[in-house]
Amino acid sequence: MTRAGGAGGATSTATGPGRVLVLVYGIFALAATARAGYQIATQLDEAPLAYALSALAGLVYVLATVALATDRRRLALGAVLVELVGVVAVGVVSLVAPQDFPDETVWSGFGQGYGYVPLVLPVLGLLWLRRSSRAASGR
Amino acid sequence: MPAGIAYRVPVLVPAVVLVVLAALALAGWAAVFVARDRAVVLRQLWGGAVVEGLLVVQAVLAGVLSATRGAPPEPWEFWGYVLTQLLVLPLAAAWAFAERTRWSSVVLLVAAVTVAFLEYRLLVLWGPA
């Protein structure tokens, strides 16, 4: 992939709107991994499932951040899809069976603790991956 | 709740208010640049450095307060937020400056709003429940 949207190739996923996306993914990567690390280190036995999911969410955000920042489209697509499935699945389960989620994860209640950004982010990610891949002929 | 809270709040609240105002001013400046379709300029990074300086002072203050008046109720979480907060602006500034379009201004805007939001979380974590 050409960097910075060189003529003839697709736009790098790290430029333009992608730059903002990478920042937001980066913030969530930092927040989710830090939270998961803290929870697993101090209180794993309280809610092992919720904390394992926090760790998974953190990992997915790290992968998405790196993939988008370095223009690795397939990795980015995979990470964003796992993220979308994760936030929807955890969101549904946390509503239906709240006893399995005694403590907050980033994805609980479709990410309501984080202003629903975790729900919007993968959708924006997918839209951006699609748009940037065909941006070469457009603008 | 430890009795220390009564001492902390009068010190920490003004610090948080100051940082939030500075961060929102930076966000507003970035928003103007977004509206005018301009990239981040060096002067804005100096603005970011001012906010970062305030954050460092606040972190030192929090350290002194927790050493003398007792630790915050959730120390790991509290210091996690303090540390995260210190990282956001420098990383975002470097990331924004490499992009020479209006999107760099959006990056700065998001980073500044994030700092303001983290300040709010910090206050909740330390203040009375």
GROMACS .gro file of C-alpha atoms in nm:
model
  268
    1MET     CA    1   0.000   0.000   0.000
    2THR     CA    2   0.127   0.343  -0.081
    3ARG     CA    3   0.165   0.584   0.203
    4ALA     CA    4  -0.018   0.915   0.225
    5GLY     CA    5  -0.252   0.836  -0.060
    6GLY     CA    6  -0.001   0.833  -0.344
    7ALA     CA    7  -0.150   0.839  -0.693
    8GLY     CA    8  -0.272   0.505  -0.821
    9GLY     CA    9  -0.294   0.330  -0.483
   10ALA     CA   10  -0.551   0.329  -0.210
   11THR     CA   11  -0.528   0.593   0.062
   12SER     CA   12  -0.328   0.487   0.366
   13THR     CA   13  -0.559   0.405   0.654
   14ALA     CA   14  -0.348   0.631   0.875
   15THR     CA   15  -0.412   0.957   0.692
   16GLY     CA   16  -0.700   1.203   0.685
   17PRO     CA   17  -0.998   1.083   0.889
   18GLY     CA   18  -0.798   0.769   0.960
   19ARG     CA   19  -0.561   0.979   1.167
   20VAL     CA   20  -0.846   1.062   1.406
   21LEU     CA   21  -0.961   0.701   1.409
   22VAL     CA   22  -0.613   0.578   1.504
   23LEU     CA   23  -0.602   0.829   1.791
   24VAL     CA   24  -0.937   0.717   1.929
   25TYR     CA   25  -0.840   0.350   1.891
   26GLY     CA   26  -0.511   0.429   2.063
   27ILE     CA   27  -0.686   0.591   2.358
   28PHE     CA   28  -0.915   0.291   2.393
   29ALA     CA   29  -0.620   0.052   2.358
   30LEU     CA   30  -0.448   0.232   2.644
   31ALA     CA   31  -0.761   0.257   2.858
   32ALA     CA   32  -0.881  -0.100   2.805
   33THR     CA   33  -0.545  -0.274   2.851
   34ALA     CA   34  -0.462  -0.064   3.157
   35ARG     CA   35  -0.801  -0.142   3.310
   36ALA     CA   36  -0.776  -0.514   3.229
   37GLY     CA   37  -0.422  -0.536   3.365
   38TYR     CA   38  -0.531  -0.369   3.688
   39GLN     CA   39  -0.840  -0.588   3.727
   40ILE     CA   40  -0.656  -0.912   3.655
   41ALA     CA   41  -0.369  -0.821   3.885
   42THR     CA   42  -0.584  -0.721   4.182
   43GLN     CA   43  -0.923  -0.896   4.169
   44LEU     CA   44  -0.931  -1.173   3.909
   45ASP     CA   45  -1.142  -1.410   4.123
   46GLU     CA   46  -1.424  -1.155   4.159
   47ALA     CA   47  -1.535  -1.164   3.796
   48PRO     CA   48  -1.300  -1.376   3.583
   49LEU     CA   49  -1.523  -1.369   3.274
   50ALA     CA   50  -1.566  -0.992   3.275
   51TYR     CA   51  -1.194  -0.934   3.326
   52ALA     CA   52  -1.096  -1.184   3.058
   53LEU     CA   53  -1.325  -0.996   2.821
   54SER     CA   54  -1.165  -0.667   2.923
   55ALA     CA   55  -0.829  -0.814   2.832
   56LEU     CA   56  -0.964  -0.938   2.499
   57ALA     CA   57  -1.111  -0.595   2.426
   58GLY     CA   58  -0.776  -0.435   2.509
   59LEU     CA   59  -0.594  -0.671   2.275
   60VAL     CA   60  -0.841  -0.605   1.994
   61TYR     CA   61  -0.798  -0.229   2.034
   62VAL     CA   62  -0.420  -0.259   2.031
   63LEU     CA   63  -0.434  -0.468   1.712
   64ALA     CA   64  -0.676  -0.226   1.545
   65THR     CA   65  -0.462   0.074   1.642
   66VAL     CA   66  -0.141  -0.080   1.507
   67ALA     CA   67  -0.309  -0.214   1.193
   68LEU     CA   68  -0.474   0.118   1.105
   69ALA     CA   69  -0.161   0.318   1.186
   70THR     CA   70   0.056   0.100   0.962
   71ASP     CA   71  -0.201   0.052   0.685
   72ARG     CA   72  -0.244  -0.325   0.732
   73ARG     CA   73  -0.594  -0.357   0.596
   74ARG     CA   74  -0.664  -0.725   0.652
   75LEU     CA   75  -0.549  -0.716   1.013
   76ALA     CA   76  -0.749  -0.397   1.066
   77LEU     CA   77  -1.059  -0.553   0.914
   78GLY     CA   78  -1.025  -0.861   1.134
   79ALA     CA   79  -0.974  -0.659   1.452
   80VAL     CA   80  -1.264  -0.425   1.376
   81LEU     CA   81  -1.499  -0.716   1.301
   82VAL     CA   82  -1.405  -0.896   1.626
   83GLU     CA   83  -1.462  -0.565   1.803
   84LEU     CA   84  -1.808  -0.519   1.649
   85VAL     CA   85  -1.912  -0.876   1.737
   86GLY     CA   86  -1.765  -0.835   2.085
   87VAL     CA   87  -1.940  -0.512   2.173
   88VAL     CA   88  -2.275  -0.636   2.045
   89ALA     CA   89  -2.245  -0.980   2.212
   90VAL     CA   90  -2.123  -0.844   2.547
   91GLY     CA   91  -2.383  -0.568   2.527
   92VAL     CA   92  -2.665  -0.819   2.483
   93VAL     CA   93  -2.536  -1.060   2.749
   94SER     CA   94  -2.478  -0.780   3.001
   95LEU     CA   95  -2.843  -0.681   2.963
   96VAL     CA   96  -2.986  -1.034   2.964
   97ALA     CA   97  -2.760  -1.183   3.233
   98PRO     CA   98  -2.616  -0.893   3.435
   99GLN     CA   99  -2.508  -1.135   3.711
  100ASP     CA  100  -2.231  -1.259   3.480
  101PHE     CA  101  -2.094  -0.905   3.459
  102PRO     CA  102  -2.069  -0.781   3.815
  103ASP     CA  103  -1.805  -0.531   3.712
  104GLU     CA  104  -1.780  -0.298   3.416
  105THR     CA  105  -1.599  -0.392   3.099
  106VAL     CA  106  -1.551  -0.150   2.808
  107TRP     CA  107  -1.821  -0.339   2.620
  108SER     CA  108  -2.085  -0.371   2.896
  109GLY     CA  109  -2.422  -0.223   2.798
  110PHE     CA  110  -2.289  -0.161   2.443
  111GLY     CA  111  -2.019   0.062   2.587
  112GLN     CA  112  -2.253   0.297   2.769
  113GLY     CA  113  -1.987   0.368   3.034
  114TYR     CA  114  -1.780   0.520   2.753
  115GLY     CA  115  -2.051   0.725   2.583
  116TYR     CA  116  -2.127   0.437   2.341
  117VAL     CA  117  -1.803   0.516   2.161
  118PRO     CA  118  -1.713   0.141   2.165
  119LEU     CA  119  -2.029   0.074   1.963
  120VAL     CA  120  -1.978   0.355   1.712
  121LEU     CA  121  -1.604   0.299   1.667
  122PRO     CA  122  -1.614  -0.035   1.477
  123VAL     CA  123  -1.884   0.101   1.245
  124LEU     CA  124  -1.669   0.404   1.166
  125GLY     CA  125  -1.372   0.169   1.127
  126LEU     CA  126  -1.554  -0.041   0.867
  127LEU     CA  127  -1.677   0.267   0.680
  128TRP     CA  128  -1.327   0.412   0.675
  129LEU     CA  129  -1.167   0.087   0.557
  130ARG     CA  130  -1.414   0.077   0.270
  131ARG     CA  131  -1.383   0.440   0.176
  132SER     CA  132  -1.006   0.460   0.193
  133SER     CA  133  -0.968   0.151  -0.027
  134ARG     CA  134  -1.153   0.308  -0.316
  135ALA     CA  135  -1.042   0.667  -0.258
  136ALA     CA  136  -0.773   0.646  -0.528
  137SER     CA  137  -1.002   0.738  -0.816
  138GLY     CA  138  -1.220   0.979  -0.616
  139ARG     CA  139  -1.030   1.224  -0.401
  140MET     CA  140  -1.412   0.688   5.356
  141PRO     CA  141  -1.092   0.826   5.506
  142ALA     CA  142  -1.112   1.164   5.675
  143GLY     CA  143  -0.851   1.301   5.433
  144ILE     CA  144  -1.119   1.375   5.175
  145ALA     CA  145  -1.218   1.692   5.358
  146TYR     CA  146  -0.866   1.828   5.305
  147ARG     CA  147  -0.823   1.710   4.949
  148VAL     CA  148  -1.126   1.852   4.781
  149PRO     CA  149  -1.050   2.223   4.834
  150VAL     CA  150  -0.708   2.170   4.675
  151LEU     CA  151  -0.792   1.925   4.402
  152VAL     CA  152  -1.111   2.088   4.277
  153PRO     CA  153  -0.948   2.417   4.170
  154ALA     CA  154  -0.666   2.221   4.005
  155VAL     CA  155  -0.917   2.014   3.809
  156VAL     CA  156  -1.118   2.324   3.713
  157LEU     CA  157  -0.801   2.493   3.589
  158VAL     CA  158  -0.692   2.195   3.381
  159VAL     CA  159  -1.041   2.146   3.236
  160LEU     CA  160  -1.065   2.514   3.137
  161ALA     CA  161  -0.720   2.502   2.975
  162ALA     CA  162  -0.801   2.177   2.793
  163LEU     CA  163  -1.136   2.311   2.669
  164ALA     CA  164  -0.971   2.633   2.552
  165LEU     CA  165  -0.726   2.422   2.351
  166ALA     CA  166  -1.019   2.218   2.217
  167GLY     CA  167  -1.198   2.537   2.115
  168TRP     CA  168  -0.888   2.664   1.937
  169ALA     CA  169  -0.859   2.334   1.751
  170ALA     CA  170  -1.231   2.348   1.664
  171VAL     CA  171  -1.183   2.689   1.502
  172PHE     CA  172  -0.906   2.538   1.291
  173VAL     CA  173  -1.129   2.247   1.193
  174ALA     CA  174  -1.398   2.490   1.083
  175ARG     CA  175  -1.145   2.690   0.880
  176ASP     CA  176  -1.003   2.376   0.720
  177ARG     CA  177  -0.657   2.434   0.863
  178ALA     CA  178  -0.390   2.201   0.997
  179VAL     CA  179  -0.248   2.223   1.349
  180VAL     CA  180   0.016   2.498   1.387
  181LEU     CA  181   0.320   2.498   1.613
  182ARG     CA  182   0.167   2.758   1.843
  183GLN     CA  183  -0.112   2.514   1.930
  184LEU     CA  184   0.145   2.258   2.035
  185TRP     CA  185   0.280   2.517   2.277
  186GLY     CA  186  -0.074   2.551   2.402
  187GLY     CA  187  -0.079   2.175   2.447
  188ALA     CA  188   0.249   2.200   2.637
  189VAL     CA  189   0.089   2.447   2.879
  190VAL     CA  190  -0.196   2.202   2.947
  191GLU     CA  191   0.059   1.923   2.988
  192GLY     CA  192   0.254   2.138   3.234
  193LEU     CA  193  -0.062   2.189   3.440
  194LEU     CA  194  -0.120   1.813   3.434
  195VAL     CA  195   0.231   1.749   3.563
  196VAL     CA  196   0.180   2.001   3.845
  197GLN     CA  197  -0.151   1.835   3.926
  198ALA     CA  198   0.008   1.490   3.931
  199VAL     CA  199   0.277   1.612   4.172
  200LEU     CA  200   0.007   1.773   4.385
  201ALA     CA  201  -0.191   1.449   4.390
  202GLY     CA  202   0.125   1.264   4.493
  203VAL     CA  203   0.191   1.505   4.779
  204LEU     CA  204  -0.172   1.489   4.892
  205SER     CA  205  -0.186   1.112   4.887
  206ALA     CA  206   0.142   1.091   5.078
  207THR     CA  207   0.038   1.339   5.346
  208ARG     CA  208  -0.341   1.299   5.368
  209GLY     CA  209  -0.390   0.936   5.273
  210ALA     CA  210  -0.419   0.752   4.942
  211PRO     CA  211  -0.725   0.776   4.715
  212PRO     CA  212  -0.988   0.502   4.769
  213GLU     CA  213  -0.884   0.318   4.449
  214PRO     CA  214  -0.514   0.397   4.419
  215TRP     CA  215  -0.441   0.174   4.117
  216GLU     CA  216  -0.726   0.315   3.918
  217PHE     CA  217  -0.650   0.669   4.026
  218TRP     CA  218  -0.285   0.655   3.926
  219GLY     CA  219  -0.379   0.473   3.608
  220TYR     CA  220  -0.587   0.774   3.509
  221VAL     CA  221  -0.312   1.018   3.609
  222LEU     CA  222  -0.060   0.830   3.396
  223THR     CA  223  -0.293   0.789   3.098
  224GLN     CA  224  -0.372   1.157   3.112
  225LEU     CA  225  -0.005   1.252   3.095
  226LEU     CA  226   0.042   1.037   2.784
  227VAL     CA  227  -0.254   1.154   2.574
  228LEU     CA  228  -0.143   1.503   2.468
  229PRO     CA  229   0.222   1.432   2.380
  230LEU     CA  230   0.128   1.125   2.174
  231ALA     CA  231  -0.164   1.303   2.006
  232ALA     CA  232   0.047   1.612   1.932
  233ALA     CA  233   0.315   1.408   1.757
  234TRP     CA  234   0.049   1.212   1.572
  235ALA     CA  235  -0.141   1.528   1.469
  236PHE     CA  236   0.164   1.718   1.353
  237ALA     CA  237   0.262   1.453   1.100
  238GLU     CA  238  -0.066   1.514   0.916
  239ARG     CA  239  -0.090   1.845   0.734
  240THR     CA  240  -0.467   1.863   0.678
  241ARG     CA  241  -0.764   1.974   0.886
  242TRP     CA  242  -0.777   1.623   1.029
  243SER     CA  243  -0.474   1.706   1.240
  244SER     CA  244  -0.691   1.972   1.407
  245VAL     CA  245  -0.958   1.709   1.472
  246VAL     CA  246  -0.690   1.491   1.637
  247LEU     CA  247  -0.593   1.777   1.868
  248LEU     CA  248  -0.959   1.849   1.942
  249VAL     CA  249  -1.028   1.487   2.038
  250ALA     CA  250  -0.714   1.470   2.253
  251ALA     CA  251  -0.802   1.790   2.442
  252VAL     CA  252  -1.160   1.675   2.505
  253THR     CA  253  -1.025   1.340   2.624
  254VAL     CA  254  -0.805   1.514   2.880
  255ALA     CA  255  -1.102   1.716   3.004
  256PHE     CA  256  -1.307   1.396   3.037
  257LEU     CA  257  -1.028   1.213   3.220
  258GLU     CA  258  -1.011   1.506   3.464
  259TYR     CA  259  -1.375   1.451   3.544
  260ARG     CA  260  -1.313   1.079   3.606
  261LEU     CA  261  -1.018   1.170   3.826
  262LEU     CA  262  -1.232   1.396   4.038
  263VAL     CA  263  -1.497   1.124   4.076
  264LEU     CA  264  -1.230   0.871   4.175
  265TRP     CA  265  -1.079   1.091   4.440
  266GLY     CA  266  -1.368   1.303   4.558
  267PRO     CA  267  -1.638   1.191   4.802
  268ALA     CA  268  -1.850   0.912   4.655
   0.00000   0.00000   0.00000
